Every structure is written in structure tokens, then in C-alpha cells.
XYZ file of C-alpha atoms in Angstrom:
679
model
C 85.125 170.576 104.091
C 85.651 167.033 105.921
C 88.663 165.089 107.472
C 88.667 161.120 107.177
C 90.693 160.144 110.330
C 92.453 156.949 109.719
C 93.967 155.222 112.713
C 96.485 152.278 113.042
C 98.569 150.603 115.863
C 101.528 152.939 115.513
C 100.226 155.583 113.154
C 97.577 158.114 113.220
C 97.180 160.830 110.086
C 94.689 162.579 108.350
C 93.605 162.684 105.056
C 91.790 165.671 103.776
C 88.621 165.221 101.685
C 86.977 167.603 99.860
C 83.312 167.132 99.743
C 80.940 168.924 97.491
C 78.170 170.907 98.603
C 76.534 170.541 95.481
C 77.137 168.095 93.378
C 76.940 169.478 89.418
C 79.572 172.177 90.500
C 83.268 171.918 89.441
C 86.027 174.016 90.606
C 86.564 175.651 87.445
C 84.263 176.626 84.773
C 86.860 175.673 81.779
C 86.680 172.396 83.304
C 84.920 169.260 81.980
C 80.961 169.594 82.508
C 79.880 167.110 85.058
C 77.632 164.114 83.342
C 74.451 163.243 84.981
C 75.030 159.547 85.553
C 78.059 160.717 88.032
C 76.241 162.919 90.410
C 75.292 160.592 92.881
C 78.567 158.238 92.562
C 80.020 157.540 96.009
C 83.781 158.297 96.750
C 86.122 155.213 96.040
C 88.914 155.511 98.308
C 91.862 153.441 97.071
C 95.679 153.139 97.973
C 98.004 151.257 95.613
C 100.202 149.279 98.517
C 101.132 145.862 99.342
C 98.299 145.732 101.634
C 94.846 143.794 101.070
C 91.873 146.067 101.464
C 88.093 146.697 101.051
C 86.816 150.010 99.378
C 85.786 152.633 101.619
C 82.910 154.745 100.238
C 82.165 158.467 101.640
C 79.671 161.296 100.430
C 83.178 163.181 98.371
C 83.470 163.106 94.720
C 87.550 162.076 95.044
C 89.122 159.267 95.436
C 93.081 158.623 96.947
C 95.306 156.443 95.115
C 98.793 155.155 96.488
C 101.078 153.067 94.085
C 103.823 150.989 96.084
C 106.708 149.909 93.979
C 108.018 147.443 95.972
C 111.958 146.284 95.293
C 112.845 142.658 93.912
C 113.808 139.883 96.555
C 117.275 139.907 94.815
C 119.592 142.337 96.645
C 120.951 145.257 94.571
C 124.615 144.857 93.540
C 126.743 146.797 95.472
C 128.128 150.002 93.650
C 131.205 149.067 91.689
C 134.066 151.607 91.321
C 134.186 153.050 87.283
C 135.852 151.069 85.230
C 138.600 152.285 82.730
C 135.551 153.155 80.200
C 133.281 155.013 82.929
C 130.752 152.574 82.712
C 129.035 151.250 85.515
C 126.410 148.429 84.885
C 125.078 150.075 81.874
C 123.884 148.127 78.610
C 126.760 147.682 76.140
C 124.446 148.636 73.473
C 127.005 151.433 71.894
C 129.849 153.119 73.007
C 129.613 156.080 75.208
C 128.068 158.666 72.742
C 129.289 162.092 73.102
C 126.123 163.627 71.399
C 123.285 164.166 73.537
C 120.382 163.137 71.351
C 122.461 160.013 70.428
C 122.985 159.325 74.331
C 119.045 159.840 74.748
C 118.563 157.375 72.027
C 120.958 154.581 73.397
C 119.630 154.866 76.543
C 116.061 154.987 75.285
C 116.647 151.854 73.414
C 118.466 150.210 76.536
C 115.353 150.649 78.741
C 113.069 149.113 76.026
C 115.308 145.717 76.034
C 114.978 145.771 79.880
C 111.171 145.675 80.165
C 111.168 143.560 76.843
C 113.774 141.192 78.407
C 111.372 141.012 81.761
C 108.454 140.303 79.472
C 109.914 137.624 77.771
C 110.840 136.021 81.118
C 106.933 136.718 82.210
C 105.566 134.716 79.310
C 108.432 131.720 79.283
C 106.901 131.631 83.188
C 103.643 130.816 82.628
C 104.553 129.234 79.200
C 106.271 126.347 81.420
C 104.312 126.429 84.464
C 105.801 128.924 86.967
C 102.869 130.905 88.092
C 104.770 131.971 91.563
C 102.691 130.230 93.619
C 104.036 128.161 96.324
C 105.796 124.760 95.373
C 108.486 122.636 95.655
C 110.217 123.660 92.726
C 112.367 127.011 92.661
C 109.998 130.024 90.684
C 111.694 132.632 88.764
C 108.317 134.661 88.249
C 108.605 135.840 91.888
C 111.951 137.182 91.177
C 110.957 139.487 87.903
C 110.026 143.260 88.987
C 106.552 143.890 88.038
C 103.469 146.144 89.249
C 100.533 144.786 90.660
C 96.921 146.192 90.114
C 94.597 145.670 92.760
C 91.384 147.215 94.122
C 88.179 146.026 95.347
C 85.189 145.024 93.476
C 83.986 147.284 90.774
C 86.191 150.276 92.508
C 86.840 151.542 89.018
C 90.735 149.879 88.507
C 89.764 148.952 84.682
C 89.048 152.937 84.241
C 92.643 153.812 85.271
C 94.236 150.391 83.389
C 92.748 151.751 80.278
C 93.655 155.408 80.700
C 96.951 153.954 80.630
C 96.785 151.987 77.622
C 94.314 154.354 75.740
C 91.608 151.842 74.805
C 88.587 149.983 76.019
C 89.736 146.546 76.500
C 88.656 145.123 79.580
C 85.396 142.969 80.537
C 83.062 145.181 82.861
C 80.080 144.178 84.771
C 78.514 143.747 88.240
C 80.344 141.196 90.482
C 83.785 139.552 90.099
C 84.670 140.417 86.312
C 88.342 139.604 86.805
C 89.111 135.945 87.783
C 92.256 135.539 86.644
C 95.519 137.511 86.953
C 95.911 139.687 83.543
C 99.542 140.551 82.739
C 99.252 143.366 80.539
C 102.574 144.068 78.689
C 102.741 147.386 76.765
C 104.856 147.956 73.800
C 105.662 151.235 72.088
C 105.902 151.038 68.572
C 106.299 153.305 65.490
C 103.618 153.557 63.018
C 99.811 154.059 62.899
C 98.770 150.865 63.591
C 97.615 149.226 67.168
C 96.856 145.454 68.209
C 97.077 143.619 70.858
C 98.226 139.430 71.074
C 97.345 137.017 73.278
C 100.393 134.309 74.527
C 97.736 131.098 73.952
C 96.910 132.719 70.829
C 100.429 133.720 69.299
C 99.560 133.448 65.435
C 96.751 135.933 66.114
C 96.666 139.560 66.039
C 93.598 141.365 67.346
C 92.990 145.127 65.813
C 89.540 144.947 67.039
C 89.670 146.121 71.150
C 86.182 144.711 71.670
C 87.114 141.469 70.616
C 89.946 141.584 72.827
C 87.663 141.934 75.704
C 85.361 139.268 74.647
C 89.058 136.752 74.422
C 89.862 137.937 78.008
C 86.383 136.527 79.498
C 86.561 133.510 77.324
C 89.955 132.388 78.319
C 88.705 133.018 81.761
C 86.023 130.673 81.674
C 88.167 128.004 79.990
C 90.288 127.812 82.972
C 87.430 128.094 85.300
C 84.681 127.325 83.859
C 81.356 129.480 83.428
C 81.136 129.486 87.222
C 82.617 132.209 89.180
C 85.675 130.745 90.231
C 89.256 132.157 90.421
C 92.253 130.869 89.422
C 95.852 131.787 89.932
C 97.116 130.899 86.090
C 97.544 134.391 84.557
C 96.172 135.609 80.961
C 99.481 137.180 79.227
C 98.134 140.113 76.991
C 100.496 142.108 74.728
C 99.719 145.147 73.337
C 101.447 147.055 70.770
C 100.812 151.059 70.302
C 102.481 154.180 69.500
C 100.910 155.665 72.218
C 101.636 153.658 75.072
C 104.840 153.544 76.833
C 106.984 150.373 77.814
C 105.365 148.869 80.719
C 104.104 145.781 82.411
C 100.725 145.731 84.784
C 99.053 142.511 86.553
C 95.724 143.266 86.803
C 94.161 141.127 89.848
C 91.015 140.092 90.759
C 88.969 142.532 92.219
C 88.461 142.404 96.620
C 85.307 141.568 97.560
C 83.648 141.249 100.878
C 80.646 138.510 100.237
C 80.683 135.418 98.046
C 77.520 135.978 95.397
C 75.590 132.858 94.242
C 77.674 130.140 92.397
C 80.478 131.217 94.546
C 82.266 128.989 97.283
C 81.712 130.634 100.936
C 85.708 130.934 101.189
C 85.826 133.151 97.822
C 86.204 135.901 99.583
C 89.846 134.688 101.478
C 90.837 132.832 98.259
C 90.894 136.364 96.406
C 92.731 137.728 99.105
C 94.975 134.895 99.675
C 95.651 135.355 95.913
C 96.134 139.019 96.308
C 98.756 138.522 98.875
C 100.624 135.952 97.211
C 101.050 138.957 94.205
C 101.816 141.556 96.606
C 103.405 140.389 99.469
C 106.138 139.315 97.473
C 108.865 142.243 97.865
C 109.716 141.898 94.164
C 106.256 143.212 93.343
C 105.101 146.690 92.636
C 101.482 146.701 94.031
C 98.735 148.710 93.326
C 96.483 148.222 96.297
C 93.155 149.928 97.188
C 92.813 151.589 100.645
C 89.862 150.349 102.539
C 90.547 150.147 106.127
C 93.691 151.149 108.669
C 94.878 147.308 108.324
C 95.582 148.206 105.192
C 97.667 151.298 105.822
C 99.188 149.686 108.953
C 100.713 146.857 106.086
C 101.767 149.396 103.669
C 103.687 151.322 106.362
C 105.232 147.847 107.346
C 106.407 147.209 104.019
C 107.284 150.757 102.966
C 107.362 152.806 106.287
C 109.117 155.844 104.713
C 107.234 155.771 101.753
C 110.184 155.672 99.647
C 108.348 153.477 96.981
C 104.844 154.607 97.484
C 103.315 156.554 94.484
C 100.413 158.609 95.312
C 97.510 159.207 92.689
C 94.585 160.977 93.196
C 91.330 160.598 90.863
C 88.278 162.055 89.986
C 89.852 165.541 91.229
C 87.219 167.199 88.657
C 84.144 166.258 91.110
C 85.206 168.157 94.161
C 83.153 170.940 95.132
C 83.472 174.630 93.931
C 85.926 176.025 96.242
C 87.842 173.227 97.225
C 91.026 171.847 95.739
C 93.569 168.729 96.707
C 96.572 170.882 96.158
C 97.753 170.192 99.479
C 97.721 166.500 98.943
C 99.250 166.573 95.236
C 102.003 168.498 96.825
C 102.531 165.915 99.739
C 101.534 168.416 102.678
C 98.574 166.256 103.930
C 100.340 162.964 103.195
C 104.030 163.071 102.841
C 105.487 160.615 100.122
C 109.263 160.666 98.812
C 107.808 160.592 95.496
C 105.690 162.757 93.781
C 101.684 162.403 93.932
C 99.899 162.472 90.463
C 96.145 163.509 89.962
C 94.024 161.530 87.212
C 90.682 162.322 85.743
C 88.706 159.611 84.814
C 86.369 158.936 81.897
C 82.772 159.047 83.670
C 80.520 156.301 82.839
C 78.444 158.048 80.148
C 81.669 158.490 78.321
C 82.330 154.903 78.536
C 78.820 154.088 77.711
C 79.349 156.458 74.414
C 82.453 154.701 73.205
C 84.126 158.272 73.874
C 87.463 158.248 72.421
C 90.416 157.628 74.823
C 92.742 160.175 72.830
C 90.090 162.701 73.455
C 89.590 161.607 77.112
C 93.085 162.160 77.553
C 93.164 165.417 75.784
C 90.352 166.719 78.309
C 92.468 165.395 81.052
C 95.493 167.658 79.692
C 93.410 170.873 79.378
C 91.546 170.405 82.792
C 94.864 170.560 84.591
C 96.595 173.413 82.313
C 93.313 175.254 82.668
C 92.296 174.938 86.488
C 93.980 178.059 88.168
C 94.752 175.491 91.371
C 96.351 172.672 89.511
C 97.921 175.166 86.516
C 101.324 175.306 88.153
C 101.429 171.120 88.622
C 100.206 170.235 85.469
C 103.292 168.993 84.045
C 103.045 166.163 86.129
C 99.863 165.486 86.233
C 97.254 162.780 84.255
C 97.359 158.957 83.333
C 100.041 159.658 80.676
C 102.496 161.429 83.156
C 101.583 158.170 85.491
C 102.600 155.473 83.301
C 105.518 157.560 82.199
C 106.388 157.444 85.823
C 105.639 154.341 86.355
C 107.530 152.773 83.406
C 110.653 154.731 84.236
C 110.623 153.383 87.459
C 110.189 150.069 86.879
C 112.851 150.365 84.231
C 115.175 151.267 86.933
C 114.421 148.871 89.415
C 114.821 146.215 86.558
C 118.367 147.284 85.821
C 119.625 147.039 89.356
C 118.307 143.569 89.827
C 119.803 141.708 86.523
C 122.969 141.393 88.047
C 121.407 139.203 90.838
C 118.944 137.957 89.101
C 121.644 136.092 86.840
C 123.672 134.811 89.804
C 119.972 133.096 91.077
C 119.422 131.760 87.773
C 123.136 130.399 87.663
C 122.443 129.102 91.043
C 119.225 127.431 90.567
C 120.251 126.038 87.251
C 123.179 123.963 88.725
C 120.694 122.640 91.595
C 118.257 121.619 89.079
C 120.886 119.883 87.230
C 121.917 117.962 90.351
C 118.225 117.138 91.563
C 117.548 115.841 87.784
C 120.739 113.358 87.614
C 119.950 112.092 91.177
C 116.359 111.246 89.791
C 118.164 109.472 86.871
C 116.897 109.949 82.833
C 113.344 109.547 81.527
C 112.295 106.356 80.341
C 112.388 105.391 76.374
C 109.410 104.539 74.822
C 110.464 101.735 72.503
C 111.056 98.202 73.414
C 115.097 98.419 72.174
C 115.163 101.586 74.515
C 113.474 99.971 77.535
C 115.908 96.892 77.252
C 118.652 98.965 76.685
C 117.642 100.869 79.915
C 117.164 97.894 82.027
C 120.764 96.702 80.594
C 122.440 99.456 81.693
C 120.807 99.514 85.026
C 121.555 95.727 85.399
C 125.391 96.288 84.646
C 125.671 99.074 86.837
C 124.299 96.953 89.860
C 126.833 94.103 88.831
C 129.546 96.520 88.870
C 129.082 97.535 92.281
C 128.185 93.843 93.439
C 131.988 92.964 92.008
C 133.335 95.890 93.886
C 132.072 94.535 97.104
C 133.904 91.127 96.522
C 136.986 92.426 95.238
C 137.321 94.740 97.832
C 136.674 97.790 96.898
C 133.748 98.459 98.745
C 133.384 96.931 102.066
C 131.755 93.436 103.145
C 133.634 91.086 100.945
C 136.199 90.297 103.682
C 133.652 88.335 105.543
C 134.070 85.500 102.966
C 137.569 85.289 104.479
C 137.191 85.569 107.879
C 135.025 82.614 107.279
C 137.548 80.301 105.749
C 140.540 82.062 108.274
C 138.384 81.515 111.405
C 134.939 80.013 111.370
C 135.700 77.179 109.151
C 138.903 75.539 110.731
C 137.452 76.462 114.472
C 134.104 74.291 113.373
C 136.461 71.387 112.270
C 138.694 71.344 115.426
C 135.451 70.989 117.192
C 133.961 67.840 116.131
C 134.314 64.883 118.261
C 136.416 62.145 116.829
C 133.673 59.821 115.370
C 131.883 62.604 113.418
C 135.183 63.507 111.501
C 135.025 59.774 110.349
C 131.466 59.994 109.671
C 129.830 61.124 106.050
C 127.207 63.309 107.884
C 129.895 65.863 108.148
C 128.152 68.806 108.394
C 131.135 71.495 108.944
C 131.618 72.317 104.964
C 127.858 72.351 104.428
C 128.004 75.407 107.208
C 130.795 76.959 105.389
C 128.897 76.833 102.300
C 125.726 78.552 103.944
C 127.861 81.196 105.828
C 129.244 82.289 102.692
C 126.084 82.184 100.727
C 124.691 84.328 103.559
C 127.183 86.787 102.984
C 126.827 87.019 99.237
C 123.316 87.216 99.871
C 124.034 90.434 102.411
C 125.991 91.974 99.636
C 122.954 91.671 96.960
C 121.345 93.729 99.448
C 123.818 96.138 99.790
C 124.675 96.727 96.007
C 120.588 97.199 95.339
C 121.010 99.810 97.792
C 124.030 101.539 96.504
C 122.507 101.238 92.775
C 120.629 104.604 92.643
C 119.123 103.944 89.385
C 117.439 101.061 90.903
C 115.624 103.399 93.226
C 113.907 104.612 90.287
C 112.294 101.703 89.032
C 110.908 99.566 92.305
C 109.334 96.396 89.988
C 112.932 96.137 88.690
C 114.680 96.736 91.630
C 112.443 93.685 93.020
C 113.111 91.627 90.001
C 117.201 91.912 90.042
C 116.967 91.383 93.577
C 114.831 88.166 93.110
C 117.297 87.103 90.071
C 120.391 87.450 91.737
C 119.111 85.487 94.761
C 117.838 82.538 92.444
C 121.633 82.428 90.815
C 122.953 82.518 94.538
C 120.594 79.649 95.424
C 121.779 77.488 92.469
C 125.445 78.245 92.861
C 124.929 77.242 97.057
C 123.501 73.673 95.894
C 126.451 73.319 93.466
C 129.033 74.667 95.790
C 127.375 71.981 98.545
C 127.603 69.374 95.930
C 131.304 69.800 95.346
C 132.338 69.815 98.519
C 130.698 66.815 99.825
C 132.392 65.032 96.708
C 135.668 66.572 98.174
C 134.857 64.737 101.787
C 133.612 61.541 100.024
C 137.006 61.555 98.429
C 139.053 61.562 101.660
C 136.565 59.194 102.874
C 137.144 56.444 100.057
C 140.597 56.097 100.014
C 142.672 55.404 103.036
C 146.434 55.137 103.504
C 147.087 51.764 104.658
C 151.130 51.823 104.969
C 150.935 51.147 108.856
C 148.458 48.507 108.476
C 151.115 46.708 106.244
C 154.022 47.803 108.452
C 152.253 45.942 110.823
C 153.247 42.567 110.019
C 156.938 43.276 109.284
C 157.265 45.033 112.472
C 156.087 41.831 114.340
C 158.350 39.596 112.366
C 161.426 41.619 113.300
C 160.274 42.305 116.986
C 157.804 39.927 117.873
C 156.967 36.512 118.974
C 155.556 34.093 115.952
C 154.561 31.714 118.738
C 152.150 34.002 120.264
C 148.637 34.355 118.967
C 147.757 37.327 116.771
C 145.685 38.807 119.448
C 148.098 38.748 121.962
C 150.044 40.866 119.654
C 147.330 43.618 119.872
C 147.967 44.976 123.455
C 147.530 47.989 124.895
C 150.492 49.894 123.435
C 150.320 48.592 120.416
C 146.435 49.700 120.194
C 147.641 53.145 121.477
C 150.179 53.154 118.879
C 147.317 52.140 116.171
C 145.338 55.156 117.539
C 148.134 57.876 117.330
C 148.611 56.625 113.466
C 145.074 56.881 112.651
C 144.762 60.227 114.537
C 147.641 61.713 112.451
C 146.391 60.326 109.328
C 142.418 62.195 110.422
C 144.505 65.536 110.631
C 146.049 64.924 107.584
C 142.989 64.859 106.012
C 140.954 67.661 107.731
C 144.325 69.636 106.890
C 143.670 69.061 103.222
C 140.096 69.749 103.489
C 140.718 73.079 105.350
C 142.271 74.079 102.324
C 140.308 72.077 99.455
C 136.601 73.276 100.721
C 137.365 76.901 100.777
C 138.952 76.538 96.771
C 135.578 74.747 96.447
C 133.224 77.314 97.885
C 135.284 80.220 95.886
C 135.024 78.682 92.776
C 131.579 77.151 93.123
C 129.892 80.594 94.627
C 132.220 83.889 94.783
C 133.813 83.457 91.367
C 130.176 82.638 89.662
C 128.575 85.437 91.683
C 131.296 87.662 89.910
C 130.974 85.882 86.611
C 127.301 84.660 85.991
C 125.278 86.621 88.844
C 122.561 87.989 86.454
C 123.248 85.715 83.074
C 119.863 83.770 83.656
C 117.979 87.207 84.164
C 119.605 88.427 80.922
C 118.541 85.302 79.283
C 114.893 85.836 80.166
C 114.881 89.489 79.385
C 115.487 88.966 75.601
C 112.466 86.775 75.512
C 110.083 89.535 77.186
C 107.633 91.833 75.113
C 107.701 95.324 75.382
C 104.490 95.425 78.107
C 106.552 93.223 80.498
C 109.323 95.480 79.959
C 107.507 98.464 80.743
C 106.280 97.114 83.675
C 109.780 96.384 84.640
C 110.218 100.168 84.146
C 107.110 101.330 86.002
C 108.475 104.126 87.801
C 106.640 105.938 90.930
C 104.243 108.354 89.743
C 105.638 111.114 92.136
C 109.062 110.569 90.778
C 107.955 110.668 87.054
C 106.196 114.104 87.880
C 109.227 115.409 89.850
C 111.592 114.929 86.958
C 109.220 116.042 84.410
C 108.415 119.687 86.598
C 112.110 120.007 87.028
C 112.849 119.366 83.284
C 110.223 122.489 82.907
C 112.085 124.451 85.203
C 115.493 124.162 84.003
C 114.004 124.852 80.233
C 112.750 128.009 81.794
C 115.855 128.902 83.678
C 117.911 128.160 80.410
C 116.078 130.258 78.569
C 115.822 133.066 80.732
C 119.574 132.929 81.247
C 120.194 132.848 77.233
C 117.503 135.828 76.856
C 119.603 137.923 79.837
C 123.029 136.942 78.292
C 121.685 138.030 74.561
C 121.823 141.140 76.220
C 125.255 142.705 76.559
C 126.484 144.111 80.080
C 129.321 145.501 80.892
C 131.006 144.190 84.452
């Protein structure tokens, strides 16, 4: 007998190993004889945990296997006080049954519904692109309880899975055989017929499980090519049989130490990262091979009390005569809060001879029931008991996570809908739909622009400031001779000032029209069309404004000139020359009169020019800012319309991904709501 001493930073423990001195001896003569091809097989020590490790081989014939069942990332709901009907978070598939047999059948049906529910959600995740990988999208996959099976390359985990299923269906060979995650969903059915279905072949049933093995290999090659690359996109396989329990397992690529020919140097880290991405999610139940003390350390960090760890000891039948694993199976060597399970796997010779799995299970049961050391443990030994134990635990985990999962789904749906609304609707494919989309977006822009002019939104008040302050002050500051000149520029300056404000409001309206952000080309076109319209309105406004000035210049009120001779007749000396009459006081009198007249004209212009500007620019901008653009749109072909709606590719991809993810969450919500839960 030897002991394997495993050290970690905070943990030192010993695992007993029972080393056979004679390879062909077994502890009990009634046990299955050892086949020659297994005589020199080294020990494979495996631990099912959330750590990543590598196979450790010794000369022993037993292997240590631990199953770590991690809780979902959603916190379980706090216990509720019993309701008036005495129900607490149970499936309302039937009233409380008084008959124990009926109660048992109802509970069994409820548990089947639970695992079936998670199976449907997992399949929906894969179909809609949610593989649990890191992305900018919310993931439902990571919130679904599951059991991930991880082991070192060629560590024999295929034998464990096939023992649970009862069928030979997994690809075998040297090197990395499993190169994509395999989501294995087991469904217990009535009847004798056994068959398998792949999600990517929904209408095809496989009754020959050798073809299942071939399809797994072929589907792997379709995704990764015939190279030895790996992919995180899972394959979904459902097996229906009366000989299985309702259970879901995820088989992951085996861990390896070195890259082989045809593989990149990063393959070791790539596989390790993929494994970690599955088993580090606390929602996962991770099955991991023990290889190094680092694996023990990580598993202890995840489950330091061993509350969620299930230990499995394999190859017990190969131990030396006089040795046994009772101390381990009874939890004295390595204590766990869950029970240890011993498993007897098929030999390679049995596999080569296609020994029936039912016969292998029967031999396993016989071994434990007839071996004196394990006879008292026989009811909880074997792969059948392991499968039932894992299924029961998975069911209880799923049941405790459903309320939190419902809350997560509801919250995520609201977030996805909000972002989709922000990104806008997808683009129509026909010309009429495209034209309608463009017109609607332009109307939204036009409406926002009008709100700025009408004072609903800020910015329009600047126009009033031009008329109330800038224009009157500019007129007052003009020199007298310029007020009389045709080259008067104050009116034109007011037109330009209003034009600048209107253009500024166009920029604001474009930025505030959320739909225009979706289409950069249309955004530019709308802006250019608006600016061209404002330029035309500015030119027309200048013409009208200058006409008003021309009107005042072309007609003078000369009553005071007519009065001048009359005044002379009344008070002047007719014998004096006409030039003698225009003395300084008389000229000052004329100047005062002319100035009064000029002020009267300026006052008139202060009122008429703003009216003209508002009429020609502000009013027209509100009425027909995009009229010319609309006229041109009607004559454009579908290619030109498509160019206007040439959306940012990143936005298009984001919207498509969000729509798929929203479809997934709504589907999940419908599936969960289809099962009535008591609150």
C-alpha cells in the first residue's frame, strides 16, 4: 500500500492508493476476471471539480473521480412561509395528493418537466447563437444549471459517459477526439425503442448508435474542418431510452499537454480556456480530472466545504488482492458532504468486442454485491446509482433557480427592448418601404426643427434677439450719409444673422433626431437639403428686404419744401434774393426736418424688415424646409434609396444579434410560463 501526498498552499491531504503487486489478481474470486489488455494500464486519477488539471498516472489500478456540482449564478430565492394550501415553490401539476403512490408519480413528472425545461432552453440558446462565450450580449446559457464533464486527453471519460447512457456512441481514437462541446440530453421514455436525435438534424432519428458516433465526428469536421482545431459551438444530442435517467451532461474536449501535428501551439491554452469558460461559471456542475495540486487548490476555492462535490472512485475491480477502497468510499480518507460512488468500467477488450452495456452494468452490480468489502455499500455503488444521484441533484438545483431565472429573463427582455428601440427598426427591402422609411425620418426631423422655431425647444429665441437688439442698434450706429445711401447693409446683416441661426437649428434638429443616427448617408443628405433650402430663402429674403429700403428711398414726403415759399410769403422779405433767404437758421430748420423724416423711415424699416425676414425665412423654413428634397426623392430609383439607408454595419449586426437574443429570452419566458408555479 502506498500513499499519494498532494500539497496546496492552504491544504495538505492524503489519498490512499491501493497498489496491486500482482496485476492479474482481484480482491474477490467472484468478481469479473481481469482481461489481459488491461494488465499494464496505468492509474488515471481524475477529479470532477471546477479546476483545470492534467492526468496524473501511477502504477496503481484505481482512479479517483470527483464530481463538483456548482450552484447557478442566480441566488436561490429566500424561503417563503407556507401558503394557505401548504405549497412552497412546487410545480402545480396537480393538487396535493393524499395517496403516496400518486404523490410520487406527480413528483416524478414535475422533475421530468424541470430537466426537460432546461433542455429546451439549452437547445434554444444554441439555435440562436448563445453559447455562453464572452460577448457584449447578455447570455442565458450561463444561467442554466448543467453538468460539464471534463477530463484529460484519453482519460477514459468516454467510458464513464457511455456507462451512464448505456450505449456506445462517442467517437474514440488517439489524440484530441472531442473538439466541440457535446450537450448530451438524456430522456427516459416508456417502451423498448431507443433512438437519438441531433438538433442540427431535427427530422432524423438514429437507432444505430454507431451512426451517432459517425455523425458527431462529421458535425465536428463541418465546424472545424478536417484539421485538429477546436470550437466552442456545441453539438446537441438527445438520447431517448427506457434505460436512462433524465439528465443533461456537457462533454468537453480533453485537456492536453502538448500540441500535435496540425494543431497550433496555442491549442493547450485554447482547450484550457474553453474548459474554464464552462466550469468557472458557478452555474455549472463541472466534472474535472485531478491532475495537479493546482486543480485541488482551485476546486477547494470553489467548494471549500465539499458541499457540492460528488466523489467517484473508478477501476475498483483492478485493485490488488488484500486491498480495498472502503476508507475512501466511506469518506474517511477524503471527506465530502455528499456520498462517494464506486464505478467499475468496461475493459478495452469489452469495448473492442462490443460487449452489451446492459451486461456490463449487470456485472458491475454483481461485483459490488458479491465482494465482501463492498457488499454493505452495494446499494449506492455503480454507474446507475451515479446517474440517478446526479439527476436528482440537478433537478433540485434547477427547481431552486427557477424564480431567479424568471426575474433575470424579465429584466433582460426589458433591457433588450430598450436598446432595440434606440437602434431603430430594420430596413425595408422594397422601394416603397424604403421611401416610406426615409419620409418618416424626414418628418421626424422636420417636427423637431419646428419645435425649435416655435419655442418648444431652445434656440428659436435667438431670432427675436436679432430683431429686438442687434438690428435696431445697427441702424442707430450708421452714419447719416449711409442712412441715405442705397448701399445700406444693416438689413442684409439681419438677414444673414437670422440665416445663421436657422442653420444652427438645423444642426441641433439633426443631432436630436435619433433615427438619423442610424443612417449616416441620409443624415448628410437631409442636412445638405435643409441648408440649400435655407440658402434659397436667404436670397429671397435679401431681395425683399432691399426692396423695402428702395421703396423708402424712391419716394420722399416734401410737404415741408412746399411750405418753405409760403413761410417766406408770410414772414419774409420779397425784395431779398432767394439765396438770402437760406440763412443758417433756415438751413438748420431744414436739417432738423430731414432728420425727423429719416428717423421716421428708420422706424418704419425697423418694423417692416423683421416682418419680411420672418415671412421669407422663418415662415418658409417651417412650411417647406424639405419640399425640394421630397420632390427629388420621388424620382430616385431603389438603388439610390438603398444608398440613403446605407446603415452602419456595426449597428446592423448589433440589431440582428439583439433581435435573436430577444427571441431567445422571450422563448425562454414562454417555456417557463408554460409550467405553472405556485408563488
